[in-house]
């Protein structure tokens, strides 16, 4: 139903089955729906939320344009990560040199290398690693915040370009969740990526040094790596659907809160506070269950992945102790090898955490891109011309329109309004009065016929120039949380004080504005609810008049 339409027009509900944002995607089993949506059939067996045309391009590929905008930071971050891990892989060799070349000879009474230079070199490497680690972490945080900023702006810009038909289909809680929490999840993953890329390099460097130090010990250590990788990959397929479900539940909870907050006067007016609290409690319970399932899956898998590397360490200690006792490896080599084993196992283990984070971020990113992929029925033609100062002739020529094509609201509607003429439309509820006013600015497009302003079809002019020539006052008055002056000048931010006051006088609003504590600089509350309904309506009228 369009904003401002009468309650009796409930038969004109938009078709919600065609839009992805109006549904709740199933994780498994039959499709679940939220209030106000049309049930959909369950997905084919074995499919996941990613098996949709929206996601076929791959969410990582969709992320690349955002990363490409910050190529310099990207190069610095990944360069610092690579150098940091390269320095980290050398430190165990310095420990081996200190033990084998300085400490052991000193204990045995033999001549060895001086320990001072070795310790200074090890300390220097530690300082260098600190600097590189700082650069990597700071740069990764900045990169993630930059991408978050760009994505949120793109979402906001896209939402303002969508037509009324698409906004009719969307739940505000879903939009808020995707623009805030989902984008935040993606930002957290981007901060983690340089660390993981460095860990991949560390794995290969550590493995190379381990092979050089002792082939038998390397063979023992590598037994657990395929097990860890298999478990990590398995975890990804389990965590992703669970993460999608949890984020969807969070959006549902946001919708309940937003509706209860926006309609607080209705809730209190009918004494339904308890009912709204029950709705909130039910949504919170569903969110709690979804997140607990996430926590249970992660705890079980992570605990197992913590235990497997322990077996590798015990095995290396056993075999390494035997080899050290027989003189096949030195004590320093055994200590260095243990360090390399930790450097090898830690990245593989964190890889599992990375896959969990990536699964959560994938669900969040796909929800964001699903929103960005939504399109408007109202499209501006590439060759559209700007509408100059309009004289004001408006013609509806055999117009037909319905929010559902099967249920037309206007059928063969014609009307001509001459410049300077005042026309009132009178009719029963649901007869299409509000619809006429919504078609003129192209909030919706006609399905037959044409609408012309000064003889030009409104579909042949740019949307911005068309709407600049129109002033609209909706039945449901909306004011921003700003001063009265800013609300009056919303359509003309450059309007002078004289123009603002003149429009207020025309709308019979000047008198009550002058009685307010700060006059035109008085702040109105959210949606203007600190003013009476009549006062809000007069300000809305003055706002439309000021746009001329």
Short mmCIF file of N, CA, C and O in Angstrom, two decimals, residues 100-219:
data_model
loop_
_atom_site.label_atom_id
_atom_site.label_comp_id
_atom_site.label_asym_id
_atom_site.label_seq_id
_atom_site.Cartn_x
_atom_site.Cartn_y
_atom_site.Cartn_z
N UNK A 100 72.76 -23.71 20.43
CA UNK A 100 73.79 -24.64 19.93
C UNK A 100 75.17 -24.01 19.84
O UNK A 100 76.19 -24.69 20.06
N UNK A 101 75.23 -22.72 19.49
CA UNK A 101 76.53 -22.09 19.25
C UNK A 101 77.07 -21.33 20.44
O UNK A 101 78.27 -21.02 20.49
N UNK A 102 76.21 -21.02 21.41
CA UNK A 102 76.69 -20.22 22.55
C UNK A 102 76.47 -20.92 23.89
O UNK A 102 77.41 -21.11 24.67
N UNK A 103 75.24 -21.35 24.17
CA UNK A 103 74.94 -21.89 25.50
C UNK A 103 75.52 -23.28 25.69
O UNK A 103 76.20 -23.56 26.69
N UNK A 104 75.25 -24.22 24.75
CA UNK A 104 75.73 -25.60 24.91
C UNK A 104 77.26 -25.66 24.97
O UNK A 104 77.82 -26.34 25.85
N UNK A 105 78.00 -24.98 24.07
CA UNK A 105 79.47 -25.00 24.20
C UNK A 105 79.95 -24.43 25.54
O UNK A 105 80.91 -24.92 26.13
N UNK A 106 79.27 -23.38 26.01
CA UNK A 106 79.66 -22.79 27.30
C UNK A 106 79.46 -23.77 28.44
O UNK A 106 80.31 -23.88 29.34
N UNK A 107 78.37 -24.54 28.40
CA UNK A 107 78.10 -25.52 29.46
C UNK A 107 79.08 -26.69 29.42
O UNK A 107 79.44 -27.27 30.46
N UNK A 108 79.53 -27.03 28.22
CA UNK A 108 80.46 -28.16 28.07
C UNK A 108 81.91 -27.74 28.22
O UNK A 108 82.82 -28.59 28.17
N UNK A 109 82.15 -26.44 28.37
CA UNK A 109 83.52 -25.96 28.54
C UNK A 109 84.25 -25.73 27.24
O UNK A 109 85.44 -25.40 27.25
N UNK A 110 83.58 -25.87 26.12
CA UNK A 110 84.23 -25.66 24.83
C UNK A 110 84.07 -24.21 24.40
O UNK A 110 83.26 -23.46 24.94
N UNK A 111 84.85 -23.82 23.40
CA UNK A 111 84.78 -22.46 22.88
C UNK A 111 83.57 -22.34 21.97
O UNK A 111 83.37 -23.18 21.09
N UNK A 112 82.79 -21.33 22.19
CA UNK A 112 81.60 -21.12 21.37
C UNK A 112 81.51 -19.68 20.92
O UNK A 112 82.36 -18.83 21.23
N UNK A 113 80.48 -19.38 20.20
CA UNK A 113 80.26 -18.02 19.70
C UNK A 113 79.83 -17.12 20.86
O UNK A 113 79.14 -17.56 21.78
N UNK A 114 80.19 -15.86 20.81
CA UNK A 114 79.73 -14.93 21.85
C UNK A 114 78.22 -14.78 21.79
O UNK A 114 77.63 -14.64 20.71
N UNK A 115 77.60 -14.80 22.95
CA UNK A 115 76.13 -14.78 23.00
C UNK A 115 75.55 -13.39 22.79
O UNK A 115 74.42 -13.23 22.34
N UNK A 116 76.34 -12.35 23.11
CA UNK A 116 75.83 -10.98 23.03
C UNK A 116 75.33 -10.59 21.66
O UNK A 116 74.18 -10.15 21.50
N UNK A 117 76.15 -10.74 20.61
CA UNK A 117 75.67 -10.35 19.27
C UNK A 117 74.43 -11.13 18.83
O UNK A 117 73.56 -10.59 18.15
N UNK A 118 74.38 -12.42 19.21
CA UNK A 118 73.22 -13.22 18.84
C UNK A 118 71.96 -12.70 19.52
O UNK A 118 70.87 -12.63 18.90
N UNK A 119 72.09 -12.36 20.80
CA UNK A 119 70.92 -11.82 21.51
C UNK A 119 70.50 -10.47 20.94
O UNK A 119 69.30 -10.19 20.81
N UNK A 120 71.49 -9.61 20.59
CA UNK A 120 71.15 -8.31 20.01
C UNK A 120 70.45 -8.48 18.67
O UNK A 120 69.46 -7.79 18.37
N UNK A 121 70.95 -9.44 17.86
CA UNK A 121 70.31 -9.68 16.56
C UNK A 121 68.88 -10.20 16.74
O UNK A 121 67.95 -9.78 16.02
N UNK A 122 68.69 -11.09 17.73
CA UNK A 122 67.34 -11.61 18.00
C UNK A 122 66.42 -10.49 18.46
O UNK A 122 65.25 -10.40 18.05
N UNK A 123 66.93 -9.61 19.35
CA UNK A 123 66.14 -8.48 19.82
C UNK A 123 65.78 -7.54 18.67
O UNK A 123 64.65 -7.05 18.58
N UNK A 124 66.74 -7.31 17.78
CA UNK A 124 66.48 -6.44 16.62
C UNK A 124 65.38 -6.99 15.74
O UNK A 124 64.50 -6.25 15.27
N UNK A 125 65.42 -8.31 15.52
CA UNK A 125 64.36 -8.93 14.72
C UNK A 125 63.00 -8.77 15.40
O UNK A 125 61.98 -8.55 14.75
N UNK A 126 62.99 -8.90 16.73
CA UNK A 126 61.74 -8.72 17.46
C UNK A 126 61.19 -7.31 17.32
O UNK A 126 59.98 -7.12 17.16
N UNK A 127 62.08 -6.31 17.34
CA UNK A 127 61.63 -4.91 17.19
C UNK A 127 61.08 -4.67 15.79
O UNK A 127 60.04 -4.03 15.61
N UNK A 128 61.79 -5.24 14.79
CA UNK A 128 61.30 -5.10 13.41
C UNK A 128 59.93 -5.76 13.26
O UNK A 128 59.02 -5.21 12.63
N UNK A 129 59.77 -6.94 13.85
CA UNK A 129 58.48 -7.62 13.76
C UNK A 129 57.39 -6.81 14.43
O UNK A 129 56.24 -6.77 13.95
N UNK A 130 57.71 -6.16 15.55
CA UNK A 130 56.73 -5.32 16.23
C UNK A 130 56.25 -4.20 15.32
O UNK A 130 55.05 -3.93 15.20
N UNK A 131 57.21 -3.51 14.67
CA UNK A 131 56.84 -2.41 13.79
C UNK A 131 55.98 -2.87 12.62
O UNK A 131 54.98 -2.24 12.27
N UNK A 132 56.37 -4.00 12.02
CA UNK A 132 55.59 -4.52 10.89
C UNK A 132 54.21 -4.98 11.34
O UNK A 132 53.21 -4.80 10.62
N UNK A 133 54.15 -5.59 12.51
CA UNK A 133 52.86 -6.05 13.03
C UNK A 133 51.93 -4.87 13.29
O UNK A 133 50.73 -4.92 13.00
N UNK A 134 52.50 -3.78 13.85
CA UNK A 134 51.69 -2.58 14.08
C UNK A 134 51.16 -2.03 12.76
O UNK A 134 49.98 -1.68 12.65
N UNK A 135 52.03 -1.93 11.77
CA UNK A 135 51.61 -1.41 10.47
C UNK A 135 50.52 -2.28 9.85
O UNK A 135 49.56 -1.78 9.27
N UNK A 136 50.67 -3.60 10.00
CA UNK A 136 49.69 -4.51 9.43
C UNK A 136 48.34 -4.36 10.12
O UNK A 136 47.30 -4.26 9.47
N UNK A 137 48.34 -4.35 11.44
CA UNK A 137 47.08 -4.27 12.18
C UNK A 137 46.39 -2.92 11.99
O UNK A 137 45.18 -2.85 11.80
N UNK A 138 47.18 -1.84 12.06
CA UNK A 138 46.59 -0.51 11.89
C UNK A 138 46.05 -0.35 10.48
O UNK A 138 44.93 0.14 10.27
N UNK A 139 46.85 -0.77 9.49
CA UNK A 139 46.41 -0.65 8.10
C UNK A 139 45.20 -1.51 7.81
O UNK A 139 44.29 -1.09 7.08
N UNK A 140 45.15 -2.72 8.37
CA UNK A 140 44.00 -3.59 8.15
C UNK A 140 42.74 -3.00 8.77
O UNK A 140 41.66 -3.05 8.17
N UNK A 141 42.89 -2.42 9.96
CA UNK A 141 41.74 -1.78 10.58
C UNK A 141 41.24 -0.61 9.76
O UNK A 141 40.03 -0.44 9.56
N UNK A 142 42.17 0.19 9.24
CA UNK A 142 41.77 1.33 8.42
C UNK A 142 41.13 0.87 7.12
O UNK A 142 40.13 1.44 6.68
N UNK A 143 41.70 -0.16 6.50
CA UNK A 143 41.13 -0.68 5.25
C UNK A 143 39.70 -1.16 5.47
O UNK A 143 38.80 -0.87 4.67
N UNK A 144 39.49 -1.92 6.55
CA UNK A 144 38.15 -2.41 6.83
C UNK A 144 37.16 -1.28 7.07
O UNK A 144 36.01 -1.33 6.60
N UNK A 145 37.59 -0.25 7.80
CA UNK A 145 36.70 0.89 8.08
C UNK A 145 36.39 1.66 6.80
O UNK A 145 35.26 2.12 6.59
N UNK A 146 37.40 1.81 5.92
CA UNK A 146 37.16 2.50 4.64
C UNK A 146 36.13 1.75 3.79
O UNK A 146 35.24 2.36 3.20
N UNK A 147 36.26 0.43 3.72
CA UNK A 147 35.32 -0.36 2.93
C UNK A 147 33.93 -0.31 3.56
O UNK A 147 32.92 -0.21 2.87
N UNK A 148 33.88 -0.38 4.89
CA UNK A 148 32.59 -0.27 5.58
C UNK A 148 31.92 1.07 5.26
O UNK A 148 30.72 1.12 4.99
N UNK A 149 32.70 2.12 5.26
CA UNK A 149 32.18 3.46 4.94
C UNK A 149 31.63 3.49 3.52
O UNK A 149 30.53 4.01 3.27
N UNK A 150 32.38 2.94 2.57
CA UNK A 150 31.94 2.95 1.17
C UNK A 150 30.68 2.12 0.98
O UNK A 150 29.75 2.53 0.27
N UNK A 151 30.64 0.93 1.58
CA UNK A 151 29.47 0.07 1.42
C UNK A 151 28.23 0.70 2.02
O UNK A 151 27.15 0.65 1.42
N UNK A 152 28.36 1.29 3.18
CA UNK A 152 27.19 1.90 3.82
C UNK A 152 26.67 3.07 3.00
O UNK A 152 25.47 3.26 2.85
N UNK A 153 27.60 3.86 2.44
CA UNK A 153 27.16 4.96 1.59
C UNK A 153 26.47 4.45 0.33
O UNK A 153 25.48 5.03 -0.14
N UNK A 154 26.98 3.37 -0.25
CA UNK A 154 26.35 2.80 -1.44
C UNK A 154 24.95 2.29 -1.12
O UNK A 154 24.02 2.44 -1.93
N UNK A 155 24.79 1.66 0.04
CA UNK A 155 23.47 1.18 0.44
C UNK A 155 22.51 2.35 0.60
O UNK A 155 21.37 2.32 0.10
N UNK A 156 22.96 3.39 1.27
CA UNK A 156 22.11 4.55 1.51
C UNK A 156 21.71 5.21 0.18
O UNK A 156 20.55 5.56 -0.04
N UNK A 157 22.69 5.35 -0.71
CA UNK A 157 22.42 5.94 -2.02
C UNK A 157 21.44 5.07 -2.81
O UNK A 157 20.51 5.58 -3.45
N UNK A 158 21.63 3.76 -2.75
CA UNK A 158 20.77 2.85 -3.51
C UNK A 158 19.34 2.89 -2.98
O UNK A 158 18.38 2.89 -3.76
N UNK A 159 19.19 2.93 -1.66
CA UNK A 159 17.85 2.97 -1.07
C UNK A 159 17.09 4.22 -1.52
O UNK A 159 15.89 4.16 -1.76
N UNK A 160 17.79 5.32 -1.65
CA UNK A 160 17.12 6.55 -2.05
C UNK A 160 16.81 6.58 -3.54
O UNK A 160 16.04 7.43 -3.99
N UNK A 161 17.40 5.68 -4.30
CA UNK A 161 17.11 5.61 -5.73
C UNK A 161 16.00 4.61 -6.05
O UNK A 161 15.49 4.59 -7.18
N UNK A 162 15.64 3.78 -5.07
CA UNK A 162 14.58 2.81 -5.31
C UNK A 162 13.22 3.50 -5.33
O UNK A 162 13.01 4.49 -4.63
N UNK A 163 12.31 2.96 -6.12
CA UNK A 163 10.99 3.54 -6.20
C UNK A 163 10.12 3.10 -5.02
O UNK A 163 10.53 2.26 -4.21
N UNK A 164 8.92 3.66 -4.94
CA UNK A 164 8.03 3.35 -3.82
C UNK A 164 7.65 1.87 -3.82
O UNK A 164 7.43 1.29 -2.76
N UNK A 165 7.53 1.27 -5.02
CA UNK A 165 7.12 -0.13 -5.07
C UNK A 165 8.10 -1.02 -4.33
O UNK A 165 7.71 -1.96 -3.62
N UNK A 166 9.39 -0.75 -4.48
CA UNK A 166 10.39 -1.56 -3.78
C UNK A 166 10.37 -1.27 -2.28
O UNK A 166 10.50 -2.17 -1.46
N UNK A 167 10.21 0.00 -1.90
CA UNK A 167 10.16 0.31 -0.47
C UNK A 167 8.91 -0.28 0.18
O UNK A 167 8.94 -0.63 1.37
N UNK A 168 7.83 -0.41 -0.59
CA UNK A 168 6.64 -1.05 -0.03
C UNK A 168 6.91 -2.48 0.36
O UNK A 168 6.28 -3.03 1.28
N UNK A 169 7.85 -3.13 -0.33
CA UNK A 169 8.11 -4.54 -0.12
C UNK A 169 9.12 -4.80 1.00
O UNK A 169 9.25 -5.92 1.47
N UNK A 170 9.85 -3.78 1.40
CA UNK A 170 10.96 -3.97 2.34
C UNK A 170 10.53 -3.67 3.77
O UNK A 170 9.76 -2.75 4.02
N UNK A 171 11.08 -4.45 4.68
CA UNK A 171 10.90 -4.17 6.10
C UNK A 171 12.05 -3.27 6.56
O UNK A 171 13.22 -3.53 6.26
N UNK A 172 11.70 -2.23 7.30
CA UNK A 172 12.73 -1.28 7.72
C UNK A 172 13.78 -1.95 8.61
O UNK A 172 14.97 -1.60 8.55
N UNK A 173 13.37 -2.91 9.44
CA UNK A 173 14.34 -3.61 10.28
C UNK A 173 15.37 -4.36 9.45
O UNK A 173 16.55 -4.41 9.80
N UNK A 174 14.91 -4.96 8.34
CA UNK A 174 15.85 -5.65 7.44
C UNK A 174 16.86 -4.67 6.86
O UNK A 174 18.06 -4.95 6.77
N UNK A 175 16.38 -3.51 6.44
CA UNK A 175 17.27 -2.52 5.84
C UNK A 175 18.29 -2.03 6.85
O UNK A 175 19.49 -1.91 6.54
N UNK A 176 17.83 -1.74 8.07
CA UNK A 176 18.74 -1.24 9.11
C UNK A 176 19.78 -2.30 9.44
O UNK A 176 20.97 -2.01 9.60
N UNK A 177 19.35 -3.56 9.54
CA UNK A 177 20.28 -4.63 9.87
C UNK A 177 21.34 -4.80 8.79
O UNK A 177 22.52 -4.96 9.08
N UNK A 178 20.92 -4.74 7.53
CA UNK A 178 21.89 -4.94 6.44
C UNK A 178 22.85 -3.76 6.33
O UNK A 178 24.02 -3.94 5.99
N UNK A 179 22.36 -2.56 6.60
CA UNK A 179 23.22 -1.38 6.46
C UNK A 179 24.15 -1.20 7.66
O UNK A 179 25.15 -0.50 7.54
N UNK A 180 23.83 -1.83 8.78
CA UNK A 180 24.66 -1.65 9.98
C UNK A 180 25.40 -2.92 10.38
O UNK A 180 26.60 -3.04 10.15
N UNK A 181 24.69 -3.88 10.95
CA UNK A 181 25.37 -5.06 11.49
C UNK A 181 26.02 -5.91 10.41
O UNK A 181 27.14 -6.40 10.58
N UNK A 182 25.35 -6.09 9.25
CA UNK A 182 25.94 -6.92 8.20
C UNK A 182 27.20 -6.27 7.63
O UNK A 182 28.20 -6.95 7.38
N UNK A 183 27.15 -4.97 7.41
CA UNK A 183 28.34 -4.28 6.90
C UNK A 183 29.46 -4.33 7.92
O UNK A 183 30.64 -4.47 7.57
N UNK A 184 29.11 -4.27 9.19
CA UNK A 184 30.12 -4.34 10.25
C UNK A 184 30.81 -5.70 10.26
O UNK A 184 32.03 -5.79 10.47
N UNK A 185 30.07 -6.76 10.02
CA UNK A 185 30.66 -8.10 9.96
C UNK A 185 31.67 -8.19 8.82
O UNK A 185 32.76 -8.76 8.97
N UNK A 186 31.33 -7.63 7.67
CA UNK A 186 32.25 -7.63 6.54
C UNK A 186 33.52 -6.85 6.89
O UNK A 186 34.63 -7.26 6.56
N UNK A 187 33.36 -5.73 7.56
CA UNK A 187 34.52 -4.92 7.95
C UNK A 187 35.45 -5.68 8.87
O UNK A 187 36.68 -5.60 8.74
N UNK A 188 34.89 -6.45 9.79
CA UNK A 188 35.72 -7.24 10.71
C UNK A 188 36.51 -8.31 9.95
O UNK A 188 37.67 -8.57 10.26
N UNK A 189 35.90 -8.92 8.94
CA UNK A 189 36.61 -9.92 8.15
C UNK A 189 37.77 -9.29 7.40
O UNK A 189 38.88 -9.85 7.34
N UNK A 190 37.57 -8.12 6.81
CA UNK A 190 38.63 -7.46 6.06
C UNK A 190 39.82 -7.11 6.96
O UNK A 190 40.96 -7.12 6.52
N UNK A 191 39.53 -6.81 8.22
CA UNK A 191 40.62 -6.58 9.15
C UNK A 191 41.40 -7.84 9.47
O UNK A 191 42.56 -7.78 9.89
N UNK A 192 40.78 -8.99 9.24
CA UNK A 192 41.40 -10.29 9.54
C UNK A 192 42.17 -10.86 8.35
O UNK A 192 43.09 -11.67 8.52
N UNK A 193 41.83 -10.43 7.13
CA UNK A 193 42.41 -11.02 5.93
C UNK A 193 43.93 -10.86 5.83
O UNK A 193 44.62 -11.83 5.48
N UNK A 194 44.51 -9.67 6.07
CA UNK A 194 45.97 -9.56 5.98
C UNK A 194 46.68 -10.51 6.95
O UNK A 194 47.74 -11.06 6.62
N UNK A 195 46.12 -10.67 8.13
CA UNK A 195 46.71 -11.60 9.10
C UNK A 195 46.73 -13.01 8.53
O UNK A 195 47.71 -13.75 8.66
N UNK A 196 45.63 -13.42 7.90
CA UNK A 196 45.56 -14.76 7.35
C UNK A 196 46.49 -14.93 6.15
O UNK A 196 47.10 -15.98 5.96
N UNK A 197 46.62 -13.90 5.32
CA UNK A 197 47.53 -14.00 4.18
C UNK A 197 48.97 -14.15 4.65
O UNK A 197 49.75 -14.92 4.09
N UNK A 198 49.32 -13.44 5.73
CA UNK A 198 50.64 -13.61 6.30
C UNK A 198 50.83 -14.99 6.89
O UNK A 198 51.93 -15.58 6.81
N UNK A 199 49.78 -15.54 7.48
CA UNK A 199 49.86 -16.88 8.04
C UNK A 199 50.10 -17.95 6.97
O UNK A 199 50.80 -18.94 7.21
N UNK A 200 49.52 -17.74 5.80
CA UNK A 200 49.76 -18.68 4.71
C UNK A 200 51.23 -18.70 4.34
O UNK A 200 51.85 -19.76 4.16
N UNK A 201 51.83 -17.50 4.24
CA UNK A 201 53.26 -17.42 3.96
C UNK A 201 54.07 -18.05 5.08
O UNK A 201 55.06 -18.76 4.83
N UNK A 202 53.64 -17.83 6.33
CA UNK A 202 54.36 -18.38 7.46
C UNK A 202 54.33 -19.91 7.44
O UNK A 202 55.33 -20.56 7.80
N UNK A 203 53.23 -20.49 7.00
CA UNK A 203 53.14 -21.95 6.91
C UNK A 203 54.20 -22.50 5.97
O UNK A 203 54.93 -23.44 6.29
N UNK A 204 54.32 -21.90 4.80
CA UNK A 204 55.27 -22.40 3.81
C UNK A 204 56.72 -22.17 4.26
O UNK A 204 57.58 -23.04 4.09
N UNK A 205 56.98 -21.00 4.86
CA UNK A 205 58.34 -20.74 5.34
C UNK A 205 58.70 -21.69 6.48
O UNK A 205 59.82 -22.26 6.51
N UNK A 206 57.77 -21.86 7.42
CA UNK A 206 58.04 -22.77 8.54
C UNK A 206 58.26 -24.19 8.05
O UNK A 206 59.16 -24.90 8.52
N UNK A 207 57.43 -24.61 7.10
CA UNK A 207 57.58 -25.96 6.56
C UNK A 207 58.93 -26.14 5.88
O UNK A 207 59.59 -27.18 6.02
N UNK A 208 59.37 -25.12 5.15
CA UNK A 208 60.68 -25.22 4.50
C UNK A 208 61.81 -25.34 5.50
O UNK A 208 62.72 -26.18 5.34
N UNK A 209 61.78 -24.54 6.56
CA UNK A 209 62.84 -24.62 7.58
C UNK A 209 62.77 -25.94 8.35
O UNK A 209 63.80 -26.49 8.75
N UNK A 210 61.56 -26.44 8.58
CA UNK A 210 61.41 -27.72 9.28
C UNK A 210 62.02 -28.86 8.46
O UNK A 210 62.71 -29.73 9.01
N UNK A 211 61.78 -28.85 7.16
CA UNK A 211 62.38 -29.88 6.30
C UNK A 211 63.90 -29.79 6.33
O UNK A 211 64.61 -30.81 6.28
N UNK A 212 64.42 -28.61 6.41
CA UNK A 212 65.88 -28.42 6.46
C UNK A 212 66.46 -28.89 7.79
O UNK A 212 67.57 -29.44 7.83
N UNK A 213 65.70 -28.68 8.88
CA UNK A 213 66.22 -29.06 10.19
C UNK A 213 66.16 -30.56 10.42
O UNK A 213 67.12 -31.17 10.91
N UNK A 214 65.01 -31.20 10.11
CA UNK A 214 64.87 -32.65 10.37
C UNK A 214 63.72 -33.20 9.54
O UNK A 214 62.56 -32.82 9.77
N UNK A 215 64.05 -34.09 8.64
CA UNK A 215 63.01 -34.70 7.81
C UNK A 215 62.10 -35.63 8.63
O UNK A 215 60.88 -35.60 8.46
N UNK A 216 62.64 -36.48 9.54
CA UNK A 216 61.76 -37.36 10.33
C UNK A 216 60.77 -36.58 11.20
O UNK A 216 59.58 -36.92 11.28
N UNK A 217 61.25 -35.53 11.86
CA UNK A 217 60.34 -34.74 12.70
C UNK A 217 59.28 -34.03 11.87
O UNK A 217 58.12 -33.89 12.29
N UNK A 218 59.66 -33.57 10.68
CA UNK A 218 58.69 -32.92 9.79
C UNK A 218 57.58 -33.90 9.39
O UNK A 218 56.40 -33.55 9.36
N UNK A 219 57.95 -35.15 9.10
CA UNK A 219 56.96 -36.16 8.72
C UNK A 219 55.98 -36.41 9.85
O UNK A 219 54.78 -36.55 9.64
#
